[in-house]
Amino acid sequence: MRLPRESSIDQKLSIWLHGLDRAGLVLRHSHGAVALRAHERWAALQSVADSDVPTSALLRLAGIIELGQRGKLKLRRAAAIGLIRLTAHAMPEDERLQAAHARGLALALPRRLAMPHAVLSLIPGALCDEVVLQAERYAADHGWGSLHRRYPTVDLPVSCLGCGAEIEALMREEALPQFARLFGAEYGPQSELTFRDLFVAKYDASTSGAQTGLDGHVDASLLSMVVQLSRDHDFDGGGTFFEHIPVLIRPGQGGAVLFLGKIYHAALPITRGRRYVLVALVDRRVDRLVAEGCSIVQK
């Protein structure tokens, strides 16, 4: 008897997710659970990818990814790889699937690329204090803004500050080389990297209704860096949280956390005081991409 198409796809997804061919799940086995080799699991996933994949199958994978820390890491990683493979040719329009895809990238990447890294004392404490002071002075006259629409923060560009040129030069010389050192030569050299955005963001638990954190998201950049400008005793809570590990990083004043831009992360809310961070979103230089033969589409 031929199984309905969606039932067959569900069974193949179960093979991929669990690595088991269970009795009654696949008809050619009559008893027990048989552990499958890796190539058999990949074949099951490829068979689904070659089909007209129903949205229900994608939502099944999304539901596993959404379990976060409540789900087993191995199962969530299999679901993430499955969702990315099944949506390789077209990103779904469904917002829930898009969010699950974003959360799943960190699970699917090799560990050396998925792991964030902390770099201590990247910027001197005195300069961090000066950046905060100048940011507040500028905001007193011009107000804080928000450079980003989808995941807005209370922020302003470093270029607005009197010390902006000094900060950008320091970040270019001291921070950009860290990416190739930590993630591999393909993320350097520094001469081929540029700042997509470089801004100061403010989280405020002292003012009613102010922003205290930022929900989980991925950045639009190739690479990302968050530098803590505030002193540790100036706030409670906060930090950059990565749910796929899971780990919370608070590198101390002048310290930074570096990661690939498409790694899902969040700024945990602070519960007291104010937390200022310097955020660098880094891309490869457009002129270098053109030289390498990549097509650039302006949006």
Tab-separated table of C-alpha atoms in Angstrom:
chain	number	residue	atom	x	y	z
A	1	MET	CA	0.000	0.000	0.000
A	2	ARG	CA	1.425	3.396	-0.978
A	3	LEU	CA	1.728	5.900	1.865
A	4	PRO	CA	0.244	9.419	1.487
A	5	ARG	CA	2.876	11.919	0.362
A	6	GLU	CA	2.924	13.979	3.584
A	7	SER	CA	3.030	10.819	5.700
A	8	SER	CA	6.001	9.590	3.696
A	9	ILE	CA	7.770	12.944	4.139
A	10	ASP	CA	7.111	12.886	7.887
A	11	GLN	CA	8.655	9.443	8.109
A	12	LYS	CA	11.750	10.511	6.210
A	13	LEU	CA	12.106	13.548	8.447
A	14	SER	CA	11.921	11.248	11.464
A	15	ILE	CA	14.720	9.166	9.998
A	16	TRP	CA	16.801	12.309	9.539
A	17	LEU	CA	16.034	13.743	12.975
A	18	HIS	CA	16.370	10.658	15.119
A	19	GLY	CA	18.728	8.411	13.167
A	20	LEU	CA	16.371	5.528	13.754
A	21	ASP	CA	14.135	3.489	11.492
A	22	ARG	CA	11.338	2.611	13.905
A	23	ALA	CA	8.917	-0.311	13.673
A	24	GLY	CA	5.736	0.764	11.986
A	25	LEU	CA	7.384	3.980	10.821
A	26	VAL	CA	9.039	2.498	7.771
A	27	LEU	CA	7.321	-0.601	6.442
A	28	ARG	CA	10.401	-2.580	5.381
A	29	HIS	CA	11.352	-3.077	9.053
A	30	SER	CA	9.090	-5.298	11.110
A	31	HIS	CA	10.554	-5.013	14.587
A	32	GLY	CA	12.803	-3.013	16.816
A	33	ALA	CA	14.684	0.174	16.132
A	34	VAL	CA	17.655	0.022	13.782
A	35	ALA	CA	20.378	2.665	14.028
A	36	LEU	CA	21.040	4.174	10.618
A	37	ARG	CA	24.372	5.164	9.146
A	38	ALA	CA	24.981	8.840	8.434
A	39	HIS	CA	24.670	8.415	4.669
A	40	GLU	CA	21.231	6.819	5.094
A	41	ARG	CA	20.040	9.758	7.166
A	42	TRP	CA	21.373	12.234	4.598
A	43	ALA	CA	19.659	10.249	1.844
A	44	ALA	CA	16.351	10.541	3.707
A	45	LEU	CA	16.782	14.315	4.032
A	46	GLN	CA	17.756	14.652	0.375
A	47	SER	CA	14.677	12.684	-0.628
A	48	VAL	CA	12.536	15.207	1.238
A	49	ALA	CA	14.417	18.102	-0.388
A	50	ASP	CA	13.696	16.605	-3.815
A	51	SER	CA	9.973	16.598	-3.016
A	52	ASP	CA	7.397	19.364	-2.911
A	53	VAL	CA	7.955	20.042	0.787
A	54	PRO	CA	4.743	20.944	2.647
A	55	THR	CA	4.802	23.873	5.053
A	56	SER	CA	3.771	21.499	7.837
A	57	ALA	CA	7.117	19.693	7.519
A	58	LEU	CA	9.036	22.961	7.789
A	59	LEU	CA	6.981	24.006	10.797
A	60	ARG	CA	7.783	20.682	12.443
A	61	LEU	CA	11.488	21.482	12.178
A	62	ALA	CA	10.900	25.061	13.317
A	63	GLY	CA	9.083	23.806	16.416
A	64	ILE	CA	12.112	21.763	17.444
A	65	ILE	CA	14.463	24.718	16.962
A	66	GLU	CA	12.117	26.905	19.003
A	67	LEU	CA	12.499	24.608	22.006
A	68	GLY	CA	15.770	26.399	22.724
A	69	GLN	CA	17.427	25.130	25.880
A	70	ARG	CA	14.400	22.931	26.646
A	71	GLY	CA	15.288	20.686	23.701
A	72	LYS	CA	18.176	18.292	23.218
A	73	LEU	CA	21.068	19.945	21.405
A	74	LYS	CA	21.618	17.055	18.978
A	75	LEU	CA	17.958	17.058	17.928
A	76	ARG	CA	17.836	20.853	17.576
A	77	ARG	CA	20.988	20.776	15.454
A	78	ALA	CA	19.480	18.119	13.161
A	79	ALA	CA	16.303	20.210	12.845
A	80	ALA	CA	18.353	23.320	12.018
A	81	ILE	CA	20.374	21.553	9.319
A	82	GLY	CA	17.163	20.076	7.924
A	83	LEU	CA	15.372	23.431	7.767
A	84	ILE	CA	18.331	25.132	6.106
A	85	ARG	CA	18.631	22.334	3.536
A	86	LEU	CA	14.912	22.299	2.735
A	87	THR	CA	14.786	26.079	2.266
A	88	ALA	CA	18.085	26.365	0.366
A	89	HIS	CA	16.457	27.461	-2.897
A	90	ALA	CA	13.913	29.893	-1.475
A	91	MET	CA	13.560	31.561	1.906
A	92	PRO	CA	9.989	31.042	3.159
A	93	GLU	CA	7.800	34.118	3.561
A	94	ASP	CA	6.352	32.832	6.829
A	95	GLU	CA	7.822	34.968	9.648
A	96	ARG	CA	7.935	32.058	12.071
A	97	LEU	CA	9.986	30.001	9.610
A	98	GLN	CA	12.299	32.936	8.940
A	99	ALA	CA	12.905	33.368	12.669
A	100	ALA	CA	13.568	29.642	13.120
A	101	HIS	CA	15.961	29.720	10.162
A	102	ALA	CA	17.874	32.571	11.831
A	103	ARG	CA	18.038	30.744	15.158
A	104	GLY	CA	19.106	27.550	13.435
A	105	LEU	CA	22.166	28.900	11.637
A	106	ALA	CA	24.244	28.911	14.822
A	107	LEU	CA	23.289	25.279	15.455
A	108	ALA	CA	24.146	24.168	11.929
A	109	LEU	CA	27.552	25.831	11.560
A	110	PRO	CA	30.816	24.064	12.463
A	111	ARG	CA	31.821	24.724	16.052
A	112	ARG	CA	34.820	26.894	15.117
A	113	LEU	CA	32.464	29.336	13.370
A	114	ALA	CA	29.516	29.074	15.735
A	115	MET	CA	31.462	29.884	18.909
A	116	PRO	CA	31.673	33.530	20.052
A	117	HIS	CA	34.958	34.765	21.468
A	118	ALA	CA	35.753	37.261	24.210
A	119	VAL	CA	38.716	39.608	23.861
A	120	LEU	CA	39.641	41.448	27.051
A	121	SER	CA	40.871	45.052	27.284
A	122	LEU	CA	40.472	45.882	23.610
A	123	ILE	CA	39.832	49.565	24.367
A	124	PRO	CA	41.407	51.415	27.345
A	125	GLY	CA	38.966	52.130	30.166
A	126	ALA	CA	39.619	55.875	30.071
A	127	LEU	CA	38.689	56.001	26.386
A	128	CYS	CA	35.520	53.991	27.079
A	129	ASP	CA	34.529	56.574	29.699
A	130	GLU	CA	35.206	59.382	27.222
A	131	VAL	CA	33.025	57.766	24.559
A	132	VAL	CA	30.113	57.485	27.015
A	133	LEU	CA	30.591	61.096	28.158
A	134	GLN	CA	30.660	62.424	24.593
A	135	ALA	CA	27.663	60.294	23.582
A	136	GLU	CA	25.551	61.708	26.418
A	137	ARG	CA	26.674	65.263	25.651
A	138	TYR	CA	25.767	64.840	21.985
A	139	ALA	CA	22.409	63.262	22.869
A	140	ALA	CA	21.601	66.122	25.268
A	141	ASP	CA	21.646	68.500	22.282
A	142	HIS	CA	20.466	66.252	19.461
A	143	GLY	CA	18.768	63.280	21.121
A	144	TRP	CA	19.400	59.576	20.781
A	145	GLY	CA	18.290	57.913	17.558
A	146	SER	CA	18.001	54.414	16.118
A	147	LEU	CA	19.931	53.219	13.095
A	148	HIS	CA	18.004	49.982	12.737
A	149	ARG	CA	14.346	49.265	12.055
A	150	ARG	CA	13.790	45.556	12.588
A	151	TYR	CA	15.738	45.295	15.850
A	152	PRO	CA	15.924	48.914	17.018
A	153	THR	CA	18.291	50.102	19.703
A	154	VAL	CA	18.742	53.498	21.324
A	155	ASP	CA	21.941	54.528	19.600
A	156	LEU	CA	23.987	57.059	17.690
A	157	PRO	CA	26.845	56.738	15.171
A	158	VAL	CA	30.402	57.050	16.440
A	159	SER	CA	30.990	59.577	13.646
A	160	CYS	CA	28.873	62.072	15.624
A	161	LEU	CA	31.406	62.161	18.448
A	162	GLY	CA	34.520	64.276	18.737
A	163	CYS	CA	36.535	61.135	19.461
A	164	GLY	CA	34.838	59.258	16.620
A	165	ALA	CA	37.836	59.258	14.282
A	166	GLU	CA	40.103	58.024	17.086
A	167	ILE	CA	37.690	55.215	17.950
A	168	GLU	CA	37.286	54.112	14.339
A	169	ALA	CA	41.057	54.093	13.801
A	170	LEU	CA	41.593	52.097	16.988
A	171	MET	CA	38.909	49.595	16.043
A	172	ARG	CA	40.358	49.229	12.574
A	173	GLU	CA	43.863	48.563	13.885
A	174	GLU	CA	43.113	46.549	17.019
A	175	ALA	CA	39.709	44.936	16.488
A	176	LEU	CA	39.455	43.958	12.819
A	177	PRO	CA	42.555	41.705	12.859
A	178	GLN	CA	40.940	39.659	15.626
A	179	PHE	CA	38.394	38.122	13.244
A	180	ALA	CA	40.987	36.329	11.105
A	181	ARG	CA	42.854	35.245	14.232
A	182	LEU	CA	39.756	33.757	15.833
A	183	PHE	CA	37.707	32.471	12.876
A	184	GLY	CA	40.267	31.822	10.147
A	185	ALA	CA	42.011	33.565	7.276
A	186	GLU	CA	38.805	33.730	5.217
A	187	TYR	CA	37.617	36.449	7.634
A	188	GLY	CA	40.534	38.752	6.963
A	189	PRO	CA	42.851	40.446	6.395
A	190	GLN	CA	41.816	43.685	8.057
A	191	SER	CA	42.531	45.658	4.868
A	192	GLU	CA	39.634	43.850	3.177
A	193	LEU	CA	37.133	44.517	5.959
A	194	THR	CA	35.043	47.621	6.508
A	195	PHE	CA	32.529	48.903	9.031
A	196	ARG	CA	28.953	48.549	7.882
A	197	ASP	CA	27.900	50.309	11.085
A	198	LEU	CA	29.834	51.562	14.092
A	199	PHE	CA	27.640	52.972	16.843
A	200	VAL	CA	27.116	53.438	20.563
A	201	ALA	CA	24.006	51.762	22.008
A	202	LYS	CA	22.433	52.561	25.369
A	203	TYR	CA	20.420	50.288	27.665
A	204	ASP	CA	18.769	52.104	30.571
A	205	ALA	CA	17.116	50.612	33.657
A	206	SER	CA	17.066	53.965	35.466
A	207	THR	CA	14.425	55.611	33.267
A	208	SER	CA	10.861	54.352	33.168
A	209	GLY	CA	9.953	52.870	29.771
A	210	ALA	CA	13.526	52.977	28.455
A	211	GLN	CA	15.069	50.065	26.546
A	212	THR	CA	16.870	47.643	28.855
A	213	GLY	CA	17.815	44.879	26.374
A	214	LEU	CA	17.308	43.497	22.890
A	215	ASP	CA	15.531	40.296	21.904
A	216	GLY	CA	17.277	37.489	20.037
A	217	HIS	CA	18.221	38.294	16.455
A	218	VAL	CA	20.875	37.957	13.780
A	219	ASP	CA	22.784	40.890	12.299
A	220	ALA	CA	22.829	41.959	8.668
A	221	SER	CA	26.631	41.911	8.681
A	222	LEU	CA	29.229	39.255	7.916
A	223	LEU	CA	30.910	39.790	11.301
A	224	SER	CA	29.877	41.467	14.533
A	225	MET	CA	31.531	42.830	17.658
A	226	VAL	CA	30.108	44.251	20.897
A	227	VAL	CA	32.475	46.237	23.141
A	228	GLN	CA	31.409	47.018	26.720
A	229	LEU	CA	31.936	50.721	27.411
A	230	SER	CA	30.413	50.850	30.898
A	231	ARG	CA	32.196	49.885	34.086
A	232	ASP	CA	30.956	46.663	35.645
A	233	HIS	CA	29.617	48.386	38.770
A	234	ASP	CA	27.490	50.794	36.703
A	235	PHE	CA	24.807	48.188	35.944
A	236	ASP	CA	23.391	44.796	36.893
A	237	GLY	CA	22.281	42.122	34.448
A	238	GLY	CA	22.937	42.540	30.753
A	239	GLY	CA	25.522	40.847	28.566
A	240	THR	CA	25.421	39.154	25.172
A	241	PHE	CA	23.637	35.809	25.280
A	242	PHE	CA	24.041	32.959	22.780
A	243	GLU	CA	21.294	30.359	23.223
A	244	HIS	CA	22.833	27.636	21.033
A	245	ILE	CA	25.725	27.003	23.459
A	246	PRO	CA	24.276	28.453	25.829
A	247	VAL	CA	26.580	31.130	27.220
A	248	LEU	CA	26.347	34.696	28.503
A	249	ILE	CA	29.387	36.911	27.876
A	250	ARG	CA	30.162	40.052	29.867
A	251	PRO	CA	33.774	40.905	28.964
A	252	GLY	CA	34.272	43.851	31.331
A	253	GLN	CA	34.917	47.468	30.432
A	254	GLY	CA	36.878	47.718	27.195
A	255	GLY	CA	36.430	44.017	26.473
A	256	ALA	CA	34.616	42.711	23.413
A	257	VAL	CA	32.674	39.704	22.206
A	258	LEU	CA	33.245	38.746	18.553
A	259	PHE	CA	31.052	36.456	16.466
A	260	LEU	CA	29.756	35.842	12.969
A	261	GLY	CA	26.908	38.222	12.203
A	262	LYS	CA	24.434	35.441	11.424
A	263	ILE	CA	24.870	33.833	14.847
A	264	TYR	CA	21.654	34.254	16.849
A	265	HIS	CA	22.229	36.384	19.945
A	266	ALA	CA	20.468	38.693	22.363
A	267	ALA	CA	21.301	41.574	24.693
A	268	LEU	CA	19.899	40.438	28.038
A	269	PRO	CA	18.022	43.158	29.932
A	270	ILE	CA	19.806	45.099	32.638
A	271	THR	CA	18.041	45.443	35.995
A	272	ARG	CA	19.909	48.448	37.378
A	273	GLY	CA	21.838	51.410	36.031
A	274	ARG	CA	22.862	52.045	32.444
A	275	ARG	CA	24.868	49.879	30.072
A	276	TYR	CA	26.644	51.405	27.070
A	277	VAL	CA	28.174	49.305	24.313
A	278	LEU	CA	30.070	50.025	21.139
A	279	VAL	CA	28.719	47.865	18.317
A	280	ALA	CA	30.687	47.165	15.146
A	281	LEU	CA	28.962	45.476	12.200
A	282	VAL	CA	31.651	44.444	9.740
A	283	ASP	CA	31.480	43.432	6.064
A	284	ARG	CA	33.982	42.698	3.345
A	285	ARG	CA	34.825	45.766	1.277
A	286	VAL	CA	32.590	46.143	-1.775
A	287	ASP	CA	35.495	47.011	-4.064
A	288	ARG	CA	37.190	43.767	-3.020
A	289	LEU	CA	34.050	41.746	-3.722
A	290	VAL	CA	33.823	43.281	-7.197
A	291	ALA	CA	37.476	42.471	-7.814
A	292	GLU	CA	36.725	38.845	-6.903
A	293	GLY	CA	33.916	38.723	-9.446
A	294	CYS	CA	30.951	38.872	-7.031
A	295	SER	CA	27.798	40.629	-8.212
A	296	ILE	CA	26.591	43.449	-5.941
A	297	VAL	CA	22.901	44.281	-5.834
A	298	GLN	CA	22.046	47.582	-4.222
A	299	LYS	CA	18.760	47.666	-2.310
